[in-house]
mmCIF file with all atom_site columns, C-alpha atoms and ligand atoms in Angstrom:
data_model
loop_
_atom_site.group_PDB
_atom_site.id
_atom_site.type_symbol
_atom_site.label_atom_id
_atom_site.label_alt_id
_atom_site.label_comp_id
_atom_site.label_asym_id
_atom_site.label_entity_id
_atom_site.label_seq_id
_atom_site.pdbx_PDB_ins_code
_atom_site.Cartn_x
_atom_site.Cartn_y
_atom_site.Cartn_z
_atom_site.occupancy
_atom_site.B_iso_or_equiv
_atom_site.pdbx_formal_charge
_atom_site.auth_seq_id
_atom_site.auth_comp_id
_atom_site.auth_asym_id
_atom_site.auth_atom_id
_atom_site.pdbx_PDB_model_num
ATOM   1   C  CA  . MET A 1 1   ? -24.807 6.776   -19.908 1.00 0.00 ? 1   MET A CA  1
ATOM   2   C  CA  . TYR A 1 2   ? -22.823 4.613   -22.336 1.00 0.00 ? 2   TYR A CA  1
ATOM   3   C  CA  . GLY A 1 3   ? -19.108 5.101   -22.184 1.00 0.00 ? 3   GLY A CA  1
ATOM   4   C  CA  . TRP A 1 4   ? -19.036 6.488   -18.686 1.00 0.00 ? 4   TRP A CA  1
ATOM   5   C  CA  . ALA A 1 5   ? -15.932 5.619   -16.746 1.00 0.00 ? 5   ALA A CA  1
ATOM   6   C  CA  . VAL A 1 6   ? -16.254 4.625   -13.113 1.00 0.00 ? 6   VAL A CA  1
ATOM   7   C  CA  . GLY A 1 7   ? -14.424 7.837   -12.241 1.00 0.00 ? 7   GLY A CA  1
ATOM   8   C  CA  . ASP A 1 8   ? -17.327 9.882   -13.640 1.00 0.00 ? 8   ASP A CA  1
ATOM   9   C  CA  . MET A 1 9   ? -19.499 8.417   -10.925 1.00 0.00 ? 9   MET A CA  1
ATOM   10  C  CA  . ALA A 1 10  ? -17.143 9.387   -8.105  1.00 0.00 ? 10  ALA A CA  1
ATOM   11  C  CA  . GLY A 1 11  ? -18.951 11.143  -5.307  1.00 0.00 ? 11  GLY A CA  1
ATOM   12  C  CA  . LEU A 1 12  ? -22.428 10.204  -6.548  1.00 0.00 ? 12  LEU A CA  1
ATOM   13  C  CA  . PHE A 1 13  ? -22.567 7.186   -4.306  1.00 0.00 ? 13  PHE A CA  1
ATOM   14  C  CA  . PRO A 1 14  ? -20.806 7.810   -0.988  1.00 0.00 ? 14  PRO A CA  1
ATOM   15  C  CA  . ARG A 1 15  ? -18.804 4.792   0.039   1.00 0.00 ? 15  ARG A CA  1
ATOM   16  C  CA  . PRO A 1 16  ? -19.158 4.000   3.728   1.00 0.00 ? 16  PRO A CA  1
ATOM   17  C  CA  . ARG A 1 17  ? -16.297 3.215   6.026   1.00 0.00 ? 17  ARG A CA  1
ATOM   18  C  CA  . ALA A 1 18  ? -16.145 -0.519  6.746   1.00 0.00 ? 18  ALA A CA  1
ATOM   19  C  CA  . VAL A 1 19  ? -14.583 -3.008  9.139   1.00 0.00 ? 19  VAL A CA  1
ATOM   20  C  CA  . VAL A 1 20  ? -13.781 -5.736  6.611   1.00 0.00 ? 20  VAL A CA  1
ATOM   21  C  CA  . ALA A 1 21  ? -12.481 -8.215  9.220   1.00 0.00 ? 21  ALA A CA  1
ATOM   22  C  CA  . PRO A 1 22  ? -11.442 -7.803  12.877  1.00 0.00 ? 22  PRO A CA  1
ATOM   23  C  CA  . GLY A 1 23  ? -8.603  -5.254  12.806  1.00 0.00 ? 23  GLY A CA  1
ATOM   24  C  CA  . ALA A 1 24  ? -9.019  -4.523  9.078   1.00 0.00 ? 24  ALA A CA  1
ATOM   25  C  CA  . VAL A 1 25  ? -10.567 -1.127  8.420   1.00 0.00 ? 25  VAL A CA  1
ATOM   26  C  CA  . HIS A 1 26  ? -11.322 0.621   5.118   1.00 0.00 ? 26  HIS A CA  1
ATOM   27  C  CA  . VAL A 1 27  ? -11.692 4.411   5.238   1.00 0.00 ? 27  VAL A CA  1
ATOM   28  C  CA  . PRO A 1 28  ? -12.682 5.763   1.794   1.00 0.00 ? 28  PRO A CA  1
ATOM   29  C  CA  . GLU A 1 29  ? -11.399 9.170   0.682   1.00 0.00 ? 29  GLU A CA  1
ATOM   30  C  CA  . TRP A 1 30  ? -9.201  9.723   3.710   1.00 0.00 ? 30  TRP A CA  1
ATOM   31  C  CA  . LEU A 1 31  ? -6.450  11.685  1.947   1.00 0.00 ? 31  LEU A CA  1
ATOM   32  C  CA  . PRO A 1 32  ? -7.412  15.096  0.530   1.00 0.00 ? 32  PRO A CA  1
ATOM   33  C  CA  . VAL A 1 33  ? -6.485  15.528  -3.111  1.00 0.00 ? 33  VAL A CA  1
ATOM   34  C  CA  . GLU A 1 34  ? -3.674  18.025  -2.306  1.00 0.00 ? 34  GLU A CA  1
ATOM   35  C  CA  . ARG A 1 35  ? -2.103  15.477  0.036   1.00 0.00 ? 35  ARG A CA  1
ATOM   36  C  CA  . GLN A 1 36  ? -2.382  12.803  -2.639  1.00 0.00 ? 36  GLN A CA  1
ATOM   37  C  CA  . ARG A 1 37  ? -0.703  15.101  -5.139  1.00 0.00 ? 37  ARG A CA  1
ATOM   38  C  CA  . ALA A 1 38  ? 2.150   15.841  -2.712  1.00 0.00 ? 38  ALA A CA  1
ATOM   39  C  CA  . LEU A 1 39  ? 2.632   12.123  -2.073  1.00 0.00 ? 39  LEU A CA  1
ATOM   40  C  CA  . VAL A 1 40  ? 2.714   11.425  -5.813  1.00 0.00 ? 40  VAL A CA  1
ATOM   41  C  CA  . GLU A 1 41  ? 5.423   14.061  -6.233  1.00 0.00 ? 41  GLU A CA  1
ATOM   42  C  CA  . VAL A 1 42  ? 7.646   12.663  -3.507  1.00 0.00 ? 42  VAL A CA  1
ATOM   43  C  CA  . CYS A 1 43  ? 7.106   9.111   -4.785  1.00 0.00 ? 43  CYS A CA  1
ATOM   44  C  CA  . ARG A 1 44  ? 8.201   10.251  -8.254  1.00 0.00 ? 44  ARG A CA  1
ATOM   45  C  CA  . GLU A 1 45  ? 11.437  11.502  -6.686  1.00 0.00 ? 45  GLU A CA  1
ATOM   46  C  CA  . TRP A 1 46  ? 11.993  8.246   -4.811  1.00 0.00 ? 46  TRP A CA  1
ATOM   47  C  CA  . ALA A 1 47  ? 11.281  6.365   -8.052  1.00 0.00 ? 47  ALA A CA  1
ATOM   48  C  CA  . ARG A 1 48  ? 14.348  8.044   -9.586  1.00 0.00 ? 48  ARG A CA  1
ATOM   49  C  CA  . GLY A 1 49  ? 16.741  6.953   -6.856  1.00 0.00 ? 49  GLY A CA  1
ATOM   50  C  CA  . PRO A 1 50  ? 18.982  6.298   -5.048  1.00 0.00 ? 50  PRO A CA  1
ATOM   51  C  CA  . VAL A 1 51  ? 17.319  2.957   -5.808  1.00 0.00 ? 51  VAL A CA  1
ATOM   52  C  CA  . PRO A 1 52  ? 15.150  3.220   -8.926  1.00 0.00 ? 52  PRO A CA  1
ATOM   53  C  CA  . LEU A 1 53  ? 11.607  1.946   -9.323  1.00 0.00 ? 53  LEU A CA  1
ATOM   54  C  CA  . ARG A 1 54  ? 11.798  -1.506  -10.861 1.00 0.00 ? 54  ARG A CA  1
ATOM   55  C  CA  . HIS A 1 55  ? 10.037  -4.848  -11.277 1.00 0.00 ? 55  HIS A CA  1
ATOM   56  C  CA  . THR A 1 56  ? 11.088  -7.182  -8.451  1.00 0.00 ? 56  THR A CA  1
ATOM   57  C  CA  . VAL A 1 57  ? 12.539  -10.492 -9.611  1.00 0.00 ? 57  VAL A CA  1
ATOM   58  C  CA  . LEU A 1 58  ? 11.356  -13.469 -7.561  1.00 0.00 ? 58  LEU A CA  1
ATOM   59  C  CA  . PRO A 1 59  ? 13.736  -16.255 -6.461  1.00 0.00 ? 59  PRO A CA  1
ATOM   60  C  CA  . GLY A 1 60  ? 12.195  -18.659 -9.016  1.00 0.00 ? 60  GLY A CA  1
ATOM   61  C  CA  . GLY A 1 61  ? 12.937  -16.193 -11.838 1.00 0.00 ? 61  GLY A CA  1
ATOM   62  C  CA  . GLY A 1 62  ? 9.418   -14.781 -12.130 1.00 0.00 ? 62  GLY A CA  1
ATOM   63  C  CA  . VAL A 1 63  ? 9.064   -11.024 -12.439 1.00 0.00 ? 63  VAL A CA  1
ATOM   64  C  CA  . MET A 1 64  ? 6.422   -9.099  -10.513 1.00 0.00 ? 64  MET A CA  1
ATOM   65  C  CA  . SER A 1 65  ? 4.101   -7.065  -12.734 1.00 0.00 ? 65  SER A CA  1
ATOM   66  C  CA  . VAL A 1 66  ? 4.014   -4.173  -10.266 1.00 0.00 ? 66  VAL A CA  1
ATOM   67  C  CA  . GLN A 1 67  ? 6.990   -1.830  -10.039 1.00 0.00 ? 67  GLN A CA  1
ATOM   68  C  CA  . THR A 1 68  ? 8.341   -1.097  -6.578  1.00 0.00 ? 68  THR A CA  1
ATOM   69  C  CA  . VAL A 1 69  ? 10.600  1.299   -4.750  1.00 0.00 ? 69  VAL A CA  1
ATOM   70  C  CA  . CYS A 1 70  ? 11.220  1.214   -0.997  1.00 0.00 ? 70  CYS A CA  1
ATOM   71  C  CA  . VAL A 1 71  ? 12.016  3.861   1.591   1.00 0.00 ? 71  VAL A CA  1
ATOM   72  C  CA  . GLY A 1 72  ? 13.639  3.227   4.992   1.00 0.00 ? 72  GLY A CA  1
ATOM   73  C  CA  . TRP A 1 73  ? 14.259  -0.476  4.428   1.00 0.00 ? 73  TRP A CA  1
ATOM   74  C  CA  . HIS A 1 74  ? 14.508  -2.279  1.112   1.00 0.00 ? 74  HIS A CA  1
ATOM   75  C  CA  . TRP A 1 75  ? 12.242  -5.285  0.685   1.00 0.00 ? 75  TRP A CA  1
ATOM   76  C  CA  . GLN A 1 76  ? 13.316  -8.050  -1.603  1.00 0.00 ? 76  GLN A CA  1
ATOM   77  C  CA  . PRO A 1 77  ? 11.788  -11.502 -1.591  1.00 0.00 ? 77  PRO A CA  1
ATOM   78  C  CA  . TYR A 1 78  ? 11.813  -12.370 1.239   1.00 0.00 ? 78  TYR A CA  1
ATOM   79  C  CA  . ARG A 1 79  ? 13.793  -10.103 3.540   1.00 0.00 ? 79  ARG A CA  1
ATOM   80  C  CA  . TYR A 1 80  ? 14.585  -6.519  4.465   1.00 0.00 ? 80  TYR A CA  1
ATOM   81  C  CA  . SER A 1 81  ? 17.951  -4.818  4.140   1.00 0.00 ? 81  SER A CA  1
ATOM   82  C  CA  . ARG A 1 82  ? 19.232  -1.251  4.125   1.00 0.00 ? 82  ARG A CA  1
ATOM   83  C  CA  . THR A 1 83  ? 20.820  -1.645  0.715   1.00 0.00 ? 83  THR A CA  1
ATOM   84  C  CA  . ALA A 1 84  ? 19.095  -2.797  -2.466  1.00 0.00 ? 84  ALA A CA  1
ATOM   85  C  CA  . ASP A 1 85  ? 21.406  -5.702  -3.197  1.00 0.00 ? 85  ASP A CA  1
ATOM   86  C  CA  . ASP A 1 86  ? 19.088  -7.072  -5.900  1.00 0.00 ? 86  ASP A CA  1
ATOM   87  C  CA  . VAL A 1 87  ? 18.949  -3.707  -7.746  1.00 0.00 ? 87  VAL A CA  1
ATOM   88  C  CA  . ASN A 1 88  ? 21.987  -1.402  -7.651  1.00 0.00 ? 88  ASN A CA  1
ATOM   89  C  CA  . GLY A 1 89  ? 23.436  -1.958  -4.185  1.00 0.00 ? 89  GLY A CA  1
ATOM   90  C  CA  . ALA A 1 90  ? 22.563  1.573   -3.065  1.00 0.00 ? 90  ALA A CA  1
ATOM   91  C  CA  . ARG A 1 91  ? 21.201  2.396   0.354   1.00 0.00 ? 91  ARG A CA  1
ATOM   92  C  CA  . VAL A 1 92  ? 17.509  3.258   0.177   1.00 0.00 ? 92  VAL A CA  1
ATOM   93  C  CA  . ALA A 1 93  ? 16.279  6.784   0.960   1.00 0.00 ? 93  ALA A CA  1
ATOM   94  C  CA  . ASP A 1 94  ? 15.679  7.567   4.620   1.00 0.00 ? 94  ASP A CA  1
ATOM   95  C  CA  . PHE A 1 95  ? 12.180  7.121   5.980   1.00 0.00 ? 95  PHE A CA  1
ATOM   96  C  CA  . PRO A 1 96  ? 10.980  10.650  6.748   1.00 0.00 ? 96  PRO A CA  1
ATOM   97  C  CA  . ASP A 1 97  ? 9.389   11.652  10.077  1.00 0.00 ? 97  ASP A CA  1
ATOM   98  C  CA  . TRP A 1 98  ? 6.386   13.164  8.310   1.00 0.00 ? 98  TRP A CA  1
ATOM   99  C  CA  . LEU A 1 99  ? 5.563   9.755   6.829   1.00 0.00 ? 99  LEU A CA  1
ATOM   100 C  CA  . ALA A 1 100 ? 5.646   8.105   10.276  1.00 0.00 ? 100 ALA A CA  1
ATOM   101 C  CA  . GLU A 1 101 ? 3.348   10.921  11.470  1.00 0.00 ? 101 GLU A CA  1
ATOM   102 C  CA  . LEU A 1 102 ? 0.966   10.162  8.590   1.00 0.00 ? 102 LEU A CA  1
ATOM   103 C  CA  . GLY A 1 103 ? 1.034   6.487   9.610   1.00 0.00 ? 103 GLY A CA  1
ATOM   104 C  CA  . ARG A 1 104 ? 0.105   7.377   13.194  1.00 0.00 ? 104 ARG A CA  1
ATOM   105 C  CA  . ALA A 1 105 ? -2.728  9.625   11.982  1.00 0.00 ? 105 ALA A CA  1
ATOM   106 C  CA  . ALA A 1 106 ? -3.970  6.723   9.848   1.00 0.00 ? 106 ALA A CA  1
ATOM   107 C  CA  . LEU A 1 107 ? -4.018  4.442   12.893  1.00 0.00 ? 107 LEU A CA  1
ATOM   108 C  CA  . VAL A 1 108 ? -6.000  6.970   14.928  1.00 0.00 ? 108 VAL A CA  1
ATOM   109 C  CA  . GLU A 1 109 ? -8.439  7.279   12.019  1.00 0.00 ? 109 GLU A CA  1
ATOM   110 C  CA  . ALA A 1 110 ? -8.863  3.516   11.753  1.00 0.00 ? 110 ALA A CA  1
ATOM   111 C  CA  . TYR A 1 111 ? -8.855  2.468   15.390  1.00 0.00 ? 111 TYR A CA  1
ATOM   112 C  CA  . GLY A 1 112 ? -9.496  5.636   17.416  1.00 0.00 ? 112 GLY A CA  1
ATOM   113 C  CA  . GLU A 1 113 ? -7.407  7.295   20.107  1.00 0.00 ? 113 GLU A CA  1
ATOM   114 C  CA  . GLU A 1 114 ? -7.334  4.151   22.271  1.00 0.00 ? 114 GLU A CA  1
ATOM   115 C  CA  . SER A 1 115 ? -5.207  2.327   19.733  1.00 0.00 ? 115 SER A CA  1
ATOM   116 C  CA  . PRO A 1 116 ? -1.523  1.928   20.697  1.00 0.00 ? 116 PRO A CA  1
ATOM   117 C  CA  . VAL A 1 117 ? -0.748  4.772   18.348  1.00 0.00 ? 117 VAL A CA  1
ATOM   118 C  CA  . GLY A 1 118 ? 1.869   6.374   20.606  1.00 0.00 ? 118 GLY A CA  1
ATOM   119 C  CA  . THR A 1 119 ? 4.174   3.428   20.068  1.00 0.00 ? 119 THR A CA  1
ATOM   120 C  CA  . TYR A 1 120 ? 3.519   3.019   16.330  1.00 0.00 ? 120 TYR A CA  1
ATOM   121 C  CA  . ALA A 1 121 ? 6.761   3.785   14.528  1.00 0.00 ? 121 ALA A CA  1
ATOM   122 C  CA  . PRO A 1 122 ? 6.616   2.678   10.879  1.00 0.00 ? 122 PRO A CA  1
ATOM   123 C  CA  . ASP A 1 123 ? 10.127  2.587   9.438   1.00 0.00 ? 123 ASP A CA  1
ATOM   124 C  CA  . THR A 1 124 ? 9.576   1.338   5.898   1.00 0.00 ? 124 THR A CA  1
ATOM   125 C  CA  . ALA A 1 125 ? 7.313   2.173   2.988   1.00 0.00 ? 125 ALA A CA  1
ATOM   126 C  CA  . LEU A 1 126 ? 6.860   -0.136  0.029   1.00 0.00 ? 126 LEU A CA  1
ATOM   127 C  CA  . ILE A 1 127 ? 5.682   1.962   -2.878  1.00 0.00 ? 127 ILE A CA  1
ATOM   128 C  CA  . ASN A 1 128 ? 4.057   0.010   -5.682  1.00 0.00 ? 128 ASN A CA  1
ATOM   129 C  CA  . PHE A 1 129 ? 3.108   1.332   -9.095  1.00 0.00 ? 129 PHE A CA  1
ATOM   130 C  CA  . TYR A 1 130 ? 0.468   -0.619  -11.042 1.00 0.00 ? 130 TYR A CA  1
ATOM   131 C  CA  . ASP A 1 131 ? -0.097  -0.016  -14.716 1.00 0.00 ? 131 ASP A CA  1
ATOM   132 C  CA  . GLY A 1 132 ? -3.413  -1.265  -16.142 1.00 0.00 ? 132 GLY A CA  1
ATOM   133 C  CA  . ALA A 1 133 ? -2.115  -4.814  -16.504 1.00 0.00 ? 133 ALA A CA  1
ATOM   134 C  CA  . ALA A 1 134 ? -0.365  -5.164  -13.138 1.00 0.00 ? 134 ALA A CA  1
ATOM   135 C  CA  . ARG A 1 135 ? -1.683  -7.476  -10.448 1.00 0.00 ? 135 ARG A CA  1
ATOM   136 C  CA  . MET A 1 136 ? -0.529  -8.779  -7.099  1.00 0.00 ? 136 MET A CA  1
ATOM   137 C  CA  . GLY A 1 137 ? -1.159  -12.372 -6.090  1.00 0.00 ? 137 GLY A CA  1
ATOM   138 C  CA  . MET A 1 138 ? -2.460  -13.372 -2.674  1.00 0.00 ? 138 MET A CA  1
ATOM   139 C  CA  . HIS A 1 139 ? 0.304   -13.163 -0.065  1.00 0.00 ? 139 HIS A CA  1
ATOM   140 C  CA  . GLN A 1 140 ? 0.996   -12.292 3.570   1.00 0.00 ? 140 GLN A CA  1
ATOM   141 C  CA  . ASP A 1 141 ? 3.170   -9.405  4.719   1.00 0.00 ? 141 ASP A CA  1
ATOM   142 C  CA  . LYS A 1 142 ? 5.353   -11.437 7.040   1.00 0.00 ? 142 LYS A CA  1
ATOM   143 C  CA  . GLU A 1 143 ? 8.966   -10.385 6.657   1.00 0.00 ? 143 GLU A CA  1
ATOM   144 C  CA  . GLU A 1 144 ? 8.420   -7.878  9.482   1.00 0.00 ? 144 GLU A CA  1
ATOM   145 C  CA  . ARG A 1 145 ? 9.403   -8.886  13.008  1.00 0.00 ? 145 ARG A CA  1
ATOM   146 C  CA  . SER A 1 146 ? 6.824   -6.490  14.398  1.00 0.00 ? 146 SER A CA  1
ATOM   147 C  CA  . GLY A 1 147 ? 3.145   -7.363  14.599  1.00 0.00 ? 147 GLY A CA  1
ATOM   148 C  CA  . ALA A 1 148 ? 2.181   -3.678  14.319  1.00 0.00 ? 148 ALA A CA  1
ATOM   149 C  CA  . PRO A 1 149 ? -0.520  -2.801  11.775  1.00 0.00 ? 149 PRO A CA  1
ATOM   150 C  CA  . VAL A 1 150 ? 0.130   -2.168  8.084   1.00 0.00 ? 150 VAL A CA  1
ATOM   151 C  CA  . VAL A 1 151 ? -1.166  1.158   6.755   1.00 0.00 ? 151 VAL A CA  1
ATOM   152 C  CA  . SER A 1 152 ? -2.075  1.179   3.054   1.00 0.00 ? 152 SER A CA  1
ATOM   153 C  CA  . LEU A 1 153 ? -2.687  4.353   1.026   1.00 0.00 ? 153 LEU A CA  1
ATOM   154 C  CA  . SER A 1 154 ? -3.962  4.271   -2.536  1.00 0.00 ? 154 SER A CA  1
ATOM   155 C  CA  . ILE A 1 155 ? -3.728  6.987   -5.198  1.00 0.00 ? 155 ILE A CA  1
ATOM   156 C  CA  . GLY A 1 156 ? -4.768  7.011   -8.847  1.00 0.00 ? 156 GLY A CA  1
ATOM   157 C  CA  . ASP A 1 157 ? -6.730  4.247   -10.559 1.00 0.00 ? 157 ASP A CA  1
ATOM   158 C  CA  . THR A 1 158 ? -9.233  2.285   -8.513  1.00 0.00 ? 158 THR A CA  1
ATOM   159 C  CA  . CYS A 1 159 ? -8.409  -1.372  -7.897  1.00 0.00 ? 159 CYS A CA  1
ATOM   160 C  CA  . VAL A 1 160 ? -10.030 -4.465  -6.496  1.00 0.00 ? 160 VAL A CA  1
ATOM   161 C  CA  . PHE A 1 161 ? -8.247  -5.306  -3.256  1.00 0.00 ? 161 PHE A CA  1
ATOM   162 C  CA  . ARG A 1 162 ? -8.867  -8.855  -2.076  1.00 0.00 ? 162 ARG A CA  1
ATOM   163 C  CA  . PHE A 1 163 ? -8.669  -9.268  1.675   1.00 0.00 ? 163 PHE A CA  1
ATOM   164 C  CA  . GLY A 1 164 ? -8.650  -12.868 2.798   1.00 0.00 ? 164 GLY A CA  1
ATOM   165 C  CA  . ASN A 1 165 ? -8.082  -15.010 5.843   1.00 0.00 ? 165 ASN A CA  1
ATOM   166 C  CA  . THR A 1 166 ? -4.946  -15.909 7.818   1.00 0.00 ? 166 THR A CA  1
ATOM   167 C  CA  . GLU A 1 167 ? -4.983  -19.611 6.829   1.00 0.00 ? 167 GLU A CA  1
ATOM   168 C  CA  . ASN A 1 168 ? -4.677  -19.780 3.062   1.00 0.00 ? 168 ASN A CA  1
ATOM   169 C  CA  . ARG A 1 169 ? -4.945  -17.866 -0.233  1.00 0.00 ? 169 ARG A CA  1
ATOM   170 C  CA  . GLY A 1 170 ? -8.512  -18.951 -0.897  1.00 0.00 ? 170 GLY A CA  1
ATOM   171 C  CA  . ARG A 1 171 ? -11.942 -18.204 0.506   1.00 0.00 ? 171 ARG A CA  1
ATOM   172 C  CA  . PRO A 1 172 ? -13.248 -16.703 2.636   1.00 0.00 ? 172 PRO A CA  1
ATOM   173 C  CA  . TYR A 1 173 ? -12.171 -13.330 1.313   1.00 0.00 ? 173 TYR A CA  1
ATOM   174 C  CA  . THR A 1 174 ? -13.751 -9.949  0.733   1.00 0.00 ? 174 THR A CA  1
ATOM   175 C  CA  . ASP A 1 175 ? -13.234 -7.848  -2.394  1.00 0.00 ? 175 ASP A CA  1
ATOM   176 C  CA  . VAL A 1 176 ? -12.991 -4.148  -1.622  1.00 0.00 ? 176 VAL A CA  1
ATOM   177 C  CA  . GLU A 1 177 ? -12.692 -1.322  -4.157  1.00 0.00 ? 177 GLU A CA  1
ATOM   178 C  CA  . LEU A 1 178 ? -9.781  0.888   -3.199  1.00 0.00 ? 178 LEU A CA  1
ATOM   179 C  CA  . ALA A 1 179 ? -10.037 4.271   -4.891  1.00 0.00 ? 179 ALA A CA  1
ATOM   180 C  CA  . SER A 1 180 ? -7.790  7.300   -4.831  1.00 0.00 ? 180 SER A CA  1
ATOM   181 C  CA  . GLY A 1 181 ? -7.316  8.688   -1.335  1.00 0.00 ? 181 GLY A CA  1
ATOM   182 C  CA  . ASP A 1 182 ? -8.571  5.539   0.391   1.00 0.00 ? 182 ASP A CA  1
ATOM   183 C  CA  . LEU A 1 183 ? -6.955  4.258   3.562   1.00 0.00 ? 183 LEU A CA  1
ATOM   184 C  CA  . PHE A 1 184 ? -6.889  0.583   4.492   1.00 0.00 ? 184 PHE A CA  1
ATOM   185 C  CA  . VAL A 1 185 ? -5.341  -0.567  7.769   1.00 0.00 ? 185 VAL A CA  1
ATOM   186 C  CA  . PHE A 1 186 ? -4.827  -4.181  8.753   1.00 0.00 ? 186 PHE A CA  1
ATOM   187 C  CA  . GLY A 1 187 ? -3.623  -5.123  12.198  1.00 0.00 ? 187 GLY A CA  1
ATOM   188 C  CA  . GLY A 1 188 ? -4.560  -7.218  15.210  1.00 0.00 ? 188 GLY A CA  1
ATOM   189 C  CA  . GLU A 1 189 ? -6.228  -10.491 14.217  1.00 0.00 ? 189 GLU A CA  1
ATOM   190 C  CA  . SER A 1 190 ? -5.955  -9.508  10.544  1.00 0.00 ? 190 SER A CA  1
ATOM   191 C  CA  . ARG A 1 191 ? -2.290  -8.507  10.523  1.00 0.00 ? 191 ARG A CA  1
ATOM   192 C  CA  . PHE A 1 192 ? -1.192  -11.692 8.792   1.00 0.00 ? 192 PHE A CA  1
ATOM   193 C  CA  . ALA A 1 193 ? -4.208  -12.159 6.536   1.00 0.00 ? 193 ALA A CA  1
ATOM   194 C  CA  . PHE A 1 194 ? -3.552  -13.043 2.892   1.00 0.00 ? 194 PHE A CA  1
ATOM   195 C  CA  . HIS A 1 195 ? -4.328  -10.193 0.510   1.00 0.00 ? 195 HIS A CA  1
ATOM   196 C  CA  . GLY A 1 196 ? -3.767  -9.224  -3.107  1.00 0.00 ? 196 GLY A CA  1
ATOM   197 C  CA  . VAL A 1 197 ? -4.812  -7.041  -6.012  1.00 0.00 ? 197 VAL A CA  1
ATOM   198 C  CA  . PRO A 1 198 ? -6.558  -9.086  -8.739  1.00 0.00 ? 198 PRO A CA  1
ATOM   199 C  CA  . LYS A 1 199 ? -7.543  -6.098  -10.875 1.00 0.00 ? 199 LYS A CA  1
ATOM   200 C  CA  . VAL A 1 200 ? -6.821  -2.453  -11.572 1.00 0.00 ? 200 VAL A CA  1
ATOM   201 C  CA  . CYS A 1 201 ? -9.469  -0.375  -13.381 1.00 0.00 ? 201 CYS A CA  1
ATOM   202 C  CA  . PRO A 1 202 ? -7.589  1.736   -15.971 1.00 0.00 ? 202 PRO A CA  1
ATOM   203 C  CA  . GLY A 1 203 ? -8.828  5.241   -16.619 1.00 0.00 ? 203 GLY A CA  1
ATOM   204 C  CA  . THR A 1 204 ? -10.458 5.737   -13.231 1.00 0.00 ? 204 THR A CA  1
ATOM   205 C  CA  . ALA A 1 205 ? -7.797  8.081   -11.824 1.00 0.00 ? 205 ALA A CA  1
ATOM   206 C  CA  . ASP A 1 206 ? -8.553  11.772  -11.358 1.00 0.00 ? 206 ASP A CA  1
ATOM   207 C  CA  . PRO A 1 207 ? -5.594  13.619  -12.937 1.00 0.00 ? 207 PRO A CA  1
ATOM   208 C  CA  . ALA A 1 208 ? -5.897  16.221  -10.124 1.00 0.00 ? 208 ALA A CA  1
ATOM   209 C  CA  . THR A 1 209 ? -4.174  13.661  -7.891  1.00 0.00 ? 209 THR A CA  1
ATOM   210 C  CA  . GLY A 1 210 ? -1.069  13.893  -10.060 1.00 0.00 ? 210 GLY A CA  1
ATOM   211 C  CA  . MET A 1 211 ? -1.657  10.388  -11.444 1.00 0.00 ? 211 MET A CA  1
ATOM   212 C  CA  . SER A 1 212 ? -2.859  10.606  -15.028 1.00 0.00 ? 212 SER A CA  1
ATOM   213 C  CA  . ARG A 1 213 ? -2.780  6.833   -15.308 1.00 0.00 ? 213 ARG A CA  1
ATOM   214 C  CA  . GLY A 1 214 ? -2.049  3.819   -13.158 1.00 0.00 ? 214 GLY A CA  1
ATOM   215 C  CA  . ARG A 1 215 ? -2.286  3.213   -9.459  1.00 0.00 ? 215 ARG A CA  1
ATOM   216 C  CA  . LEU A 1 216 ? 0.115   4.026   -6.673  1.00 0.00 ? 216 LEU A CA  1
ATOM   217 C  CA  . ASN A 1 217 ? -0.001  2.188   -3.359  1.00 0.00 ? 217 ASN A CA  1
ATOM   218 C  CA  . LEU A 1 218 ? 2.095   2.914   -0.301  1.00 0.00 ? 218 LEU A CA  1
ATOM   219 C  CA  . THR A 1 219 ? 2.220   0.469   2.575   1.00 0.00 ? 219 THR A CA  1
ATOM   220 C  CA  . LEU A 1 220 ? 3.765   1.780   5.773   1.00 0.00 ? 220 LEU A CA  1
ATOM   221 C  CA  . ARG A 1 221 ? 5.093   -0.909  8.076   1.00 0.00 ? 221 ARG A CA  1
ATOM   222 C  CA  . GLU A 1 222 ? 7.102   -1.402  11.227  1.00 0.00 ? 222 GLU A CA  1
ATOM   223 C  CA  . THR A 1 223 ? 9.876   -3.808  10.286  1.00 0.00 ? 223 THR A CA  1
ATOM   224 C  CA  . GLY A 1 224 ? 11.052  -4.491  13.829  1.00 0.00 ? 224 GLY A CA  1
ATOM   225 C  CA  . TRP A 1 225 ? 14.544  -4.847  12.361  1.00 0.00 ? 225 TRP A CA  1
ATOM   226 C  CA  . GLY A 1 226 ? 16.074  -2.102  14.532  1.00 0.00 ? 226 GLY A CA  1
ATOM   227 C  CA  . VAL A 1 227 ? 18.575  0.510   13.388  1.00 0.00 ? 227 VAL A CA  1
HETATM 228 C  C1  . LIG B 2 .   ? 0.749   -4.982  -0.860  1.00 0.00 ? 301 LIG B C1  1
HETATM 229 O  O1  . LIG B 2 .   ? 0.102   -5.975  -0.574  1.00 0.00 ? 301 LIG B O1  1
HETATM 230 O  O2  . LIG B 2 .   ? 1.887   -4.850  -0.436  1.00 0.00 ? 301 LIG B O2  1
HETATM 231 C  C2  . LIG B 2 .   ? 0.152   -3.921  -1.722  1.00 0.00 ? 301 LIG B C2  1
HETATM 232 C  C3  . LIG B 2 .   ? -1.317  -3.911  -1.689  1.00 0.00 ? 301 LIG B C3  1
HETATM 233 C  C4  . LIG B 2 .   ? -1.916  -2.874  -2.598  1.00 0.00 ? 301 LIG B C4  1
HETATM 234 O  O3  . LIG B 2 .   ? -1.340  -2.551  -3.623  1.00 0.00 ? 301 LIG B O3  1
HETATM 235 O  O4  . LIG B 2 .   ? -3.032  -2.399  -2.309  1.00 0.00 ? 301 LIG B O4  1
HETATM 236 MN MN1 . LIG B 2 .   ? 1.134   -7.059  1.023   1.00 0.00 ? 302 LIG B MN1 1
#
């Protein structure tokens, strides 16, 4: 028993799907491993350019511990643009149709067919890479003009995802373990809830996903910023 990594226990204890808050749904193991591997490959390509994966520098001079690359629209604190003016000035890669399709499928999975999935048109993906030491502080996703849900996909190492309230960074919040293949959608009353990643659990990734270490997270969003 001693020395077992959390990953060794995967599958022994099925993790149930959960509504964490109104409009916030966690669906464990939604992405099959082949799909995760394909996503990792395409993210590796996007990480090379036209805008490379890098640590975002905050206006106060702080540097985020996660590394980020964007597709469709470039996010920099605290706005969206087509070109990565805080990196190399290049226009970000186009947001592919298949990724919007995946976002719509995620919405159907989370909310069912009655959800306004027909009109859901995510046009940006923020792709974050976490090494074992990376964290993300509590924040809201609020640079979007659209109130459409955010779709979050996790691959690689398991993390603790803290999902809070819409008022402040503190309690009440719920800590959820997001493992490889998990889907988390937050929309409706929870769309502007504070959330963050206080901890990544190194060594929990299954190398079959294409991630031998670290955690990859994609959030698909509708910017509402037009063409
Ligand atoms: C984010 O809040 O944009 C990323 C969340 C995550 O890494 O799970
Ligand atoms: Mn966020």
